[in-house]
Coordinates of C-alpha atoms in Angstrom, one line a residue:
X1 CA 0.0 0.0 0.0
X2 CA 2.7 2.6 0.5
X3 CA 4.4 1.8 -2.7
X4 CA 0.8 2.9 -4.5
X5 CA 0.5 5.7 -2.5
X6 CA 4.0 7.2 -3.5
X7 CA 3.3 6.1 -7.0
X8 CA 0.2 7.5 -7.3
X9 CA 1.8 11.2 -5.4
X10 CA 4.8 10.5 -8.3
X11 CA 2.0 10.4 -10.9
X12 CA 0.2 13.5 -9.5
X13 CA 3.8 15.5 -9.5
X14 CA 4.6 14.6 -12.8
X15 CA 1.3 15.8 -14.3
X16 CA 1.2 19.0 -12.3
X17 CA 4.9 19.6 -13.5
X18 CA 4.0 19.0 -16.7
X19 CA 1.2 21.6 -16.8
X20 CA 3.0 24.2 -15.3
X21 CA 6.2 23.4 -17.6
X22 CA 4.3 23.7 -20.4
X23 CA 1.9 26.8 -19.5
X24 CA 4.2 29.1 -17.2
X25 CA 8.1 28.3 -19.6
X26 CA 9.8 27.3 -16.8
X27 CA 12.9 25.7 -18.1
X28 CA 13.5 21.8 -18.5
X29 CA 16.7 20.2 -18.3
X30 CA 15.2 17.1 -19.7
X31 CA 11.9 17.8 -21.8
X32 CA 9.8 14.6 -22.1
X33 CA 9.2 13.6 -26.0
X34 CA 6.8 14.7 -28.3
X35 CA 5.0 11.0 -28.3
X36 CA 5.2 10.9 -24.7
X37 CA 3.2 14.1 -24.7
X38 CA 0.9 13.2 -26.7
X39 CA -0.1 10.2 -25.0
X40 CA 0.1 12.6 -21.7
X41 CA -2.3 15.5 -23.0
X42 CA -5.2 13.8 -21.7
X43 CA -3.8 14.1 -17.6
X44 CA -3.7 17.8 -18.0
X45 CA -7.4 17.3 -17.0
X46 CA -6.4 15.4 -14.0
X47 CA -5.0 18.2 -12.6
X48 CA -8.5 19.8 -11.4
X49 CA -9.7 16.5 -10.0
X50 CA -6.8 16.5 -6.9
X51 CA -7.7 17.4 -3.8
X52 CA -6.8 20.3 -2.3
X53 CA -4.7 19.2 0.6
X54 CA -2.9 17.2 -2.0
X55 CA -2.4 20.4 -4.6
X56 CA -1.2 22.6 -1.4
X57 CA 1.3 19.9 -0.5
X58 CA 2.7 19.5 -4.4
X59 CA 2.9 23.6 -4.6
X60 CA 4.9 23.9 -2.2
X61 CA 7.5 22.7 -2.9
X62 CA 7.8 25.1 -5.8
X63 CA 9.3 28.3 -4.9
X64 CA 7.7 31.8 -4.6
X65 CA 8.5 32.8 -8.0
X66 CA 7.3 29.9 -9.8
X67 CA 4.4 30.5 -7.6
X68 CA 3.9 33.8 -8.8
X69 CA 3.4 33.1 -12.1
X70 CA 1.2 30.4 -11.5
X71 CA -1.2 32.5 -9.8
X72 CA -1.8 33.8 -12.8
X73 CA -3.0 30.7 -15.0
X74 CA -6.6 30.9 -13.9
X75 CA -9.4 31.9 -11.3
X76 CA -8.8 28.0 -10.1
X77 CA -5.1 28.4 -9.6
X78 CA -5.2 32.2 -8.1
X79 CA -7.8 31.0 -5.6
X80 CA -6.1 27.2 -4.6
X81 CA -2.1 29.3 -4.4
X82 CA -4.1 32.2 -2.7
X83 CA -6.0 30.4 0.2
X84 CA -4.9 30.9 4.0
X85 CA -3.6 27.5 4.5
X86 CA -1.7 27.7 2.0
X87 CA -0.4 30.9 2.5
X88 CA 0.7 29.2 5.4
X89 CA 2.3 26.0 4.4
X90 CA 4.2 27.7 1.8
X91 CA 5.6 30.5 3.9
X92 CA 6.8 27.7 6.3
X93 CA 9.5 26.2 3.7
X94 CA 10.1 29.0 1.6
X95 CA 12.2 31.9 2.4
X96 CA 11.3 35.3 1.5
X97 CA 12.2 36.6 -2.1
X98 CA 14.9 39.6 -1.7
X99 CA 14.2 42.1 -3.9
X100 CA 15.5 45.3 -4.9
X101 CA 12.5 47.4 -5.6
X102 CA 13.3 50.6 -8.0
X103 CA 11.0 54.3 -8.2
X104 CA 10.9 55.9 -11.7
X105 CA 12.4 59.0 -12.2
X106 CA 10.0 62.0 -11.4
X107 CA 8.7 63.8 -14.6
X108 CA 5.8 66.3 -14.6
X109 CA 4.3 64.6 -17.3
X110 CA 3.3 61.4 -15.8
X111 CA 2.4 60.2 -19.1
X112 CA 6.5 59.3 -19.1
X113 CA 5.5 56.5 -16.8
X114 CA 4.5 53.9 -19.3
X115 CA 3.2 51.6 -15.9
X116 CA 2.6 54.1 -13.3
X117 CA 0.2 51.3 -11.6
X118 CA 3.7 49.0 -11.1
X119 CA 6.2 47.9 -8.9
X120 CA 9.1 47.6 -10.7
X121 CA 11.7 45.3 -9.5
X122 CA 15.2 43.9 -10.0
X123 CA 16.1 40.3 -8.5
X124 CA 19.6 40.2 -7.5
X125 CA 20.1 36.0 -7.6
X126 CA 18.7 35.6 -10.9
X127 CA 19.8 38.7 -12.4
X128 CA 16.4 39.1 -13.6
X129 CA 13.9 41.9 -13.6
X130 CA 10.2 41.4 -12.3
X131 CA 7.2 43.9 -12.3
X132 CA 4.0 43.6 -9.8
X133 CA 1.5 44.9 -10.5
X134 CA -0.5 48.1 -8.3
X135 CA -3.8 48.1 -10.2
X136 CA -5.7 46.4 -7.5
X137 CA -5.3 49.3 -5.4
X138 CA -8.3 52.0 -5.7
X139 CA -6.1 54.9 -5.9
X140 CA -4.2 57.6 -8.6
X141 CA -0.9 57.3 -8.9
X142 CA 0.2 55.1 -6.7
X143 CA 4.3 56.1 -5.2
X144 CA 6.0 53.1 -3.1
X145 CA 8.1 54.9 -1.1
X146 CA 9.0 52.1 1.6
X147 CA 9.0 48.4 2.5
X148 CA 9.7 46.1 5.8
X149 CA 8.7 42.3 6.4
X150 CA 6.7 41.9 2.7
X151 CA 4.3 45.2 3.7
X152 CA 4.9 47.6 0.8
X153 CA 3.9 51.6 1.5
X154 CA 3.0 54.3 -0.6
X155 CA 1.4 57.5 -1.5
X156 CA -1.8 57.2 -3.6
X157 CA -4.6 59.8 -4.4
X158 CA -8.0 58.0 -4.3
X159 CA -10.7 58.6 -7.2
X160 CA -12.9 60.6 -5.2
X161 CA -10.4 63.0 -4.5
X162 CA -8.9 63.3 -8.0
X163 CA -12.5 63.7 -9.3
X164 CA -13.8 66.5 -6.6
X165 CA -10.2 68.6 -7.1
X166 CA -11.5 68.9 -10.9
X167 CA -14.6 69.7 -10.3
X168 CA -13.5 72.1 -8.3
X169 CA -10.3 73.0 -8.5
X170 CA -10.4 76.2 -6.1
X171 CA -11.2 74.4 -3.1
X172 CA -9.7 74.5 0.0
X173 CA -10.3 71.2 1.4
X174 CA -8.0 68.0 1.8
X175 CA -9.5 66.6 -0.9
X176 CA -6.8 66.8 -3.0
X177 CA -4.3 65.3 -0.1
X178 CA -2.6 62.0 -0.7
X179 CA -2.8 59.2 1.3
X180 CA -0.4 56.5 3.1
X181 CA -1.4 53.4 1.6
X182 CA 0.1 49.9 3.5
X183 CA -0.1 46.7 1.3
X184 CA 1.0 43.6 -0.4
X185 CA 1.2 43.2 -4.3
X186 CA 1.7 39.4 -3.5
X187 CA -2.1 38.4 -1.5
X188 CA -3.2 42.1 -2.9
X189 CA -4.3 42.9 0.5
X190 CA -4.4 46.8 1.8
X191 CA -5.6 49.2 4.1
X192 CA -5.0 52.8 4.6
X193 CA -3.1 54.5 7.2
X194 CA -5.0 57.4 9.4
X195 CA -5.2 60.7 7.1
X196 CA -2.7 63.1 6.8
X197 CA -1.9 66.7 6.0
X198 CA -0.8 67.3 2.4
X199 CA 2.2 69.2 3.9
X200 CA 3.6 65.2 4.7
X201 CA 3.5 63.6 1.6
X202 CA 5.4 66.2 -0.3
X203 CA 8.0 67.5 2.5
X204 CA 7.8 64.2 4.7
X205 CA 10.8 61.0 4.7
X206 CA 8.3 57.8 5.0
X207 CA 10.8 55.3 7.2
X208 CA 9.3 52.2 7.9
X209 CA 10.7 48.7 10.4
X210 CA 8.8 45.8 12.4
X211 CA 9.3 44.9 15.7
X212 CA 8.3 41.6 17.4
X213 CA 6.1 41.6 14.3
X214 CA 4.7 45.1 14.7
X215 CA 4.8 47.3 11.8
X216 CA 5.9 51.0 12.8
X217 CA 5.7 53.9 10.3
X218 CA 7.5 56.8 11.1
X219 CA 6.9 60.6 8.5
X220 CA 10.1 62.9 9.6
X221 CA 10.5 66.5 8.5
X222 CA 13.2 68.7 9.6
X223 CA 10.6 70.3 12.0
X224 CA 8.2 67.5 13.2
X225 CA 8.2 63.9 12.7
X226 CA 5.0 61.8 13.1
X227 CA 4.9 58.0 14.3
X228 CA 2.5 55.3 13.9
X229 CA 2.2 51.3 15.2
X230 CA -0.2 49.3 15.4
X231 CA -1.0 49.0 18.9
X232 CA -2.3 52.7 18.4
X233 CA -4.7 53.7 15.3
X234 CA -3.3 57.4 15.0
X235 CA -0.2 59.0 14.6
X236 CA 1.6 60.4 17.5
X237 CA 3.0 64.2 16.8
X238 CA 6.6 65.1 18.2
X239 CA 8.8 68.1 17.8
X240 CA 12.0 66.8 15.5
X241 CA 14.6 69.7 17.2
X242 CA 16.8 68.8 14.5
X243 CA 19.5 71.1 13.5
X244 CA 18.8 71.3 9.6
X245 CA 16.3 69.0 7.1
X246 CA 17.3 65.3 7.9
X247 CA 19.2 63.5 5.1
X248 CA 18.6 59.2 4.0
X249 CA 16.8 59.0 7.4
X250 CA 16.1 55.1 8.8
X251 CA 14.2 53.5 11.4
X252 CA 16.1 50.5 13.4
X253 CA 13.7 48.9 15.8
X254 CA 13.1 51.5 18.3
X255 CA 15.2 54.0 16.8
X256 CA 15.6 56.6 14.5
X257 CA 19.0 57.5 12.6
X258 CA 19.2 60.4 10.3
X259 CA 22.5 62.4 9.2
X260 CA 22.2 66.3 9.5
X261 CA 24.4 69.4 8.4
X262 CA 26.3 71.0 11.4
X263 CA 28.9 73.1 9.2
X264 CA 28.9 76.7 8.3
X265 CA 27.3 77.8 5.0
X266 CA 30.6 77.5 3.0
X267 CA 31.4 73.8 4.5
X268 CA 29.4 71.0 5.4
X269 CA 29.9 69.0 8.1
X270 CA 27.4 65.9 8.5
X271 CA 26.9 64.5 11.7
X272 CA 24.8 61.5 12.6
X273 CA 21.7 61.9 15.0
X274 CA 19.7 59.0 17.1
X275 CA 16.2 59.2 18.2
X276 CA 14.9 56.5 20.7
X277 CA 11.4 56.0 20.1
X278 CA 10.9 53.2 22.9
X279 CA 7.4 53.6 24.3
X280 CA 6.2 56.1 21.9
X281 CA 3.3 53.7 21.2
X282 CA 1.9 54.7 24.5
X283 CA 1.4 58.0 24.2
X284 CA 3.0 61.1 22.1
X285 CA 6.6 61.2 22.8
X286 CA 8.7 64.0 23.9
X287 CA 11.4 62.8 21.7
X288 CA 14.5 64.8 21.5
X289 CA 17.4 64.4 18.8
X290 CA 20.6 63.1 20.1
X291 CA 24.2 63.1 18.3
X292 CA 25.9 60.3 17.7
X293 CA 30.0 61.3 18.7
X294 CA 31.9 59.1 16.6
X295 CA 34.7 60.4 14.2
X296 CA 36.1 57.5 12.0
X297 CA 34.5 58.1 8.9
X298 CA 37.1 60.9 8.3
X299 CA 35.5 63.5 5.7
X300 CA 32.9 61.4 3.9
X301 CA 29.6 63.0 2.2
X302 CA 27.3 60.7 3.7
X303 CA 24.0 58.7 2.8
X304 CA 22.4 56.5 5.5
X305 CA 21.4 52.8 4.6
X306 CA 19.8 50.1 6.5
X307 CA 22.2 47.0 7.3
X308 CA 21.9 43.6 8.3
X309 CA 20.4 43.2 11.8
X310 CA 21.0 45.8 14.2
X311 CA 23.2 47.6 11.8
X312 CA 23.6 50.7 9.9
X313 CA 25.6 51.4 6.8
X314 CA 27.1 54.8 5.5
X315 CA 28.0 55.4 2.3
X316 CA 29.7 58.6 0.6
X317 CA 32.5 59.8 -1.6
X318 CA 35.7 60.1 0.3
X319 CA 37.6 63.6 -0.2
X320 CA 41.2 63.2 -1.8
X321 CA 41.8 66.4 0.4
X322 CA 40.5 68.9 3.3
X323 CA 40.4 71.2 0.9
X324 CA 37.8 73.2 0.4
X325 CA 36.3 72.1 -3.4
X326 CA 38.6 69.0 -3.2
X327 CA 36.8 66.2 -5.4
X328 CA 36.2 62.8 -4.3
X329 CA 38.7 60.1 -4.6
X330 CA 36.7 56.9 -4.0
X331 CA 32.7 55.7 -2.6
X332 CA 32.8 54.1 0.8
X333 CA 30.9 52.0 2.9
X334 CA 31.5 52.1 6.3
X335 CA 29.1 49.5 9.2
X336 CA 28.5 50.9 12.4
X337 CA 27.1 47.9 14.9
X338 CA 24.6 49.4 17.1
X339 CA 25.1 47.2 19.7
X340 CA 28.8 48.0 20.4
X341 CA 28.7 51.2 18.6
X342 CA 32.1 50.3 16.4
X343 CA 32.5 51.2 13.1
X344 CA 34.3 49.0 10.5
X345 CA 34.9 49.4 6.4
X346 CA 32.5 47.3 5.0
X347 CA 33.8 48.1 1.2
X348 CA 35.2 50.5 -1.4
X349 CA 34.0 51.1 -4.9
X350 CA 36.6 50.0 -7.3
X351 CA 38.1 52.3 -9.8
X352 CA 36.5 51.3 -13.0
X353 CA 32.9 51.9 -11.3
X354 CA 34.0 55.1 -9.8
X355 CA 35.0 56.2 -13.0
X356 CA 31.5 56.4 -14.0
X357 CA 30.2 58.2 -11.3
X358 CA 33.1 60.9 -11.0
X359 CA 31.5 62.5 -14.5
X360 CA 28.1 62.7 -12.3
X361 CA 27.9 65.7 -9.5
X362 CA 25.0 64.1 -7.9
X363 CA 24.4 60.4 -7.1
X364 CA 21.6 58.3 -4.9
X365 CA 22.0 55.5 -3.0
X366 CA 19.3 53.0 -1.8
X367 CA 19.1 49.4 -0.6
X368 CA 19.4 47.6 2.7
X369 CA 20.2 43.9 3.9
X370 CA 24.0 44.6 2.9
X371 CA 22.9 45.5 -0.7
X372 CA 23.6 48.8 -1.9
X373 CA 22.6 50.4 -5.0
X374 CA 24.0 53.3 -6.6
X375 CA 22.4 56.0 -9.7
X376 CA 23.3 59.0 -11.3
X377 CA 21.9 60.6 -14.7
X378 CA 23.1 59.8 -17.5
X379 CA 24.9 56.6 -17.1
X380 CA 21.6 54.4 -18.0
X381 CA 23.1 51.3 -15.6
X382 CA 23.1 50.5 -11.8
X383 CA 26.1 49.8 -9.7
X384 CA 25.2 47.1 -7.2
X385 CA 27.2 45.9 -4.0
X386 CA 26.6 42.7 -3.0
X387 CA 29.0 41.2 -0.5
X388 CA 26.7 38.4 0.2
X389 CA 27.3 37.3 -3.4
X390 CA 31.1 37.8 -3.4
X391 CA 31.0 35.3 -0.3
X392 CA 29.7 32.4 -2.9
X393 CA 32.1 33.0 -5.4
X394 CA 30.1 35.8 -7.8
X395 CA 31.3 39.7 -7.8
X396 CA 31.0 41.8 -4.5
X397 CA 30.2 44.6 -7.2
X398 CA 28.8 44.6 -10.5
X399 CA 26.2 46.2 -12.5
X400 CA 22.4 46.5 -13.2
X401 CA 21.6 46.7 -16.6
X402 CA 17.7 47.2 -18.9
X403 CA 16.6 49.9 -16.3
X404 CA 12.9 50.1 -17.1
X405 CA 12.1 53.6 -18.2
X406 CA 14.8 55.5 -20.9
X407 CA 17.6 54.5 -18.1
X408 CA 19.4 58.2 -18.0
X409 CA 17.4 59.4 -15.3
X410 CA 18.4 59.6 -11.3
X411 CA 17.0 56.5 -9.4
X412 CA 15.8 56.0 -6.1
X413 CA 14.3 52.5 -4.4
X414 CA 14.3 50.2 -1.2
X415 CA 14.5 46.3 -0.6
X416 CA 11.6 44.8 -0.7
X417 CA 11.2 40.9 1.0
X418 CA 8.6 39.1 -1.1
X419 CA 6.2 37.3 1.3
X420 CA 2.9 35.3 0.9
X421 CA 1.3 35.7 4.0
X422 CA 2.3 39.6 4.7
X423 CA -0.8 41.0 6.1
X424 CA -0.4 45.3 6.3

């Protein structure tokens, strides 16, 4: 009896592989032949007539991106690969899908944006770029401006409020204000944050982080910063007491990091400030802005990445001088560990990809989980640090190419962790 049951699972398997081989062009090292498919076309059927428990158990062991596009087959797949159970199961031997998640270029005309209802993404172990789609989401352009833990954020405009500002375009309502939309592109499940002012969305840094698996939402301005959790439905107000507009801001647990300008008006000198934001769900904080005193990253123009863990990563060109207009001699990443509060080099652009970047006076920098990804205009391709892959034998740097867009513009983005059973 257990040498039919196996069989009979085998059989099952081999059909459902089969179908999905054929309909979704996943590659086959060995492709069955042409008379042996013809003789199988009938079992394609057989498919529908498995159970469920059985068709849950089969998927997955198929990973999240083969998922993903088998989702999309029919109603009957999108609604078996979509259930709670198996939401569940899958999540439970699949880790999440690490994903570098990319924001157009701005233009005025958004007609630029030839998908401005997608998610645009760039998957760093295949080399391979994906796009998710946003059109589930009731709401005008739609910006993703943060991710943590599979929850996506953004600011949208809903239909109402597009539709009353033209019918009315002297107003001076909020109906014109966007919104801070929370969701997941995977399950297509949303909801949308308490309103806001529309002095947030267009002056506000949206930093994001989960705790004990408690999403916290943090807007900072260089005057006030607002926080929300989800232990409290409404954002908490505080004074920010910073000394000029925050720059590449993050969220770590129960703190906030930002870099701010200290110099005079002819030199800038960027120090890093700490905000700790512990009980702040309780009731509004009376947070105050500390510096962080530590000197080793020498005279670096700084950005402010989220690391690995409990970690922090700064990146900036290094100065070939003290003087005043020196120009930059290198890019480098510098690890500060939270917990000791030591900073280490963590890497160094090398020559041929700083070449590129010299021409440029401005660059961006985005990423997190020890991935870093640099832009400037005009170059049309990505520069990508990825120690992680240099540990299995691939290059610690190397380049993005087939930017979606016309590629020349300045690029900014987040990581985003693909998960199943992400619930905002």
């Amino acid at each position: 009896m257990p040498h039919v049951t196996s069989s009979l699972c085998f059989h099952n398997s081999f059909i459902l592989f089969r179908y999905i081989n054929n309909t979704c062009h996943i590659p086959n090292p060995n492709p069955i032949s042409s008379t042996t498919a013809t003789k199988m076309d009938s079992d394609d059927s057989l498919i529908y007539l498995l159970p469920h428990d059985t068709l849950h158990h089969i998927f997955s062991t198929i990973p999240l991106r083969q998922i993903i596009i088998c989702r999309s087959l029919s109603k009957f797949f999108n609604h078996l690969l979509s259930s709670p159970s198996f939401l569940h199961l899958h999540s439970t031997t699949h880790p999440p899908l690490n994903l570098l998640a990319l924001r157009l270029p701005h233009h005025r005309n958004h007609n630029h944006n030839p998908h401005p209802s997608s998610l645009h993404l760039f998957d760093p172990n295949l080399h391979l770029w994906l796009t998710f789609s946003l059109q589930f989401l009731p709401f005008h352009s739609p910006l993703p401006v943060a991710s943590s833990l599979g929850i996506l954020y953004l600011w949208a405009e809903s239909h109402n409020s597009t539709e009353s500002t033209h019918l009315n375009t002297n107003t001076n309502s909020n109906s014109n204000s966007k919104a801070l939309v929370a969701c997941n592109p995977l399950n297509k499940q949303f909801r949308v944050l308490p309103h806001l002012g529309s002095a947030w969305s267009r002056h506000g840094s949206v930093l994001v982080d989960s705790v004990n698996a408690s999403n916290r939402v943090m807007v900072l301005t260089e005057l006030a910063a607002l926080y929300f959790s989800d232990g409290v439905n409404r954002w908490l107000k505080f004074s920010s007491n910073l000394p000029s507009k925050p720059r590449s801001p993050v969220l770590v647990g129960d703190s906030a990091f930002a870099l701010c300008d200290v110099g005079s008006p002819w030199r800038s000198q960027w120090k890093l400030f700490y905000c700790d934001l512990a009980g702040a769900a309780d009731s509004a904080p009376a947070q105050r802005w500390s510096r962080v005193e530590r000197h080793e990253w020498g005279d670096v123009r700084p950005r402010l990445v989220r690391g690995t863990g409990n970690q922090i990563l700064m990146v900036g060109g290094l100065k070939s001088s003290f003087s005043l207009n020196s120009p930059c001699s290198t890019i480098l990443i510098l690890r500060l560990d939270l917990d000791l509060m030591e900073w280490d080099e963590a890497g160094r652009m090398p020559p041929e990809f700083f070449q590129c970047f010299q021409e440029s006076s401005k660059f961006k920098v985005f990423g997190g989980s020890d991935r870093v990804c640099f832009s400037a205009k005009r170059i049309g391709k990505l520069a990508l640090w990825d120690p992680c892959d240099g540990k299995r034998g691939g290059e610690e740097w190397r380049w993005i190419d087939n930017l979606p867009g016309n590629g020349e513009g300045m690029y900014r983005g987040f990581v985003f962790e693909g998960r199943l059973n992400a619930l905002p």
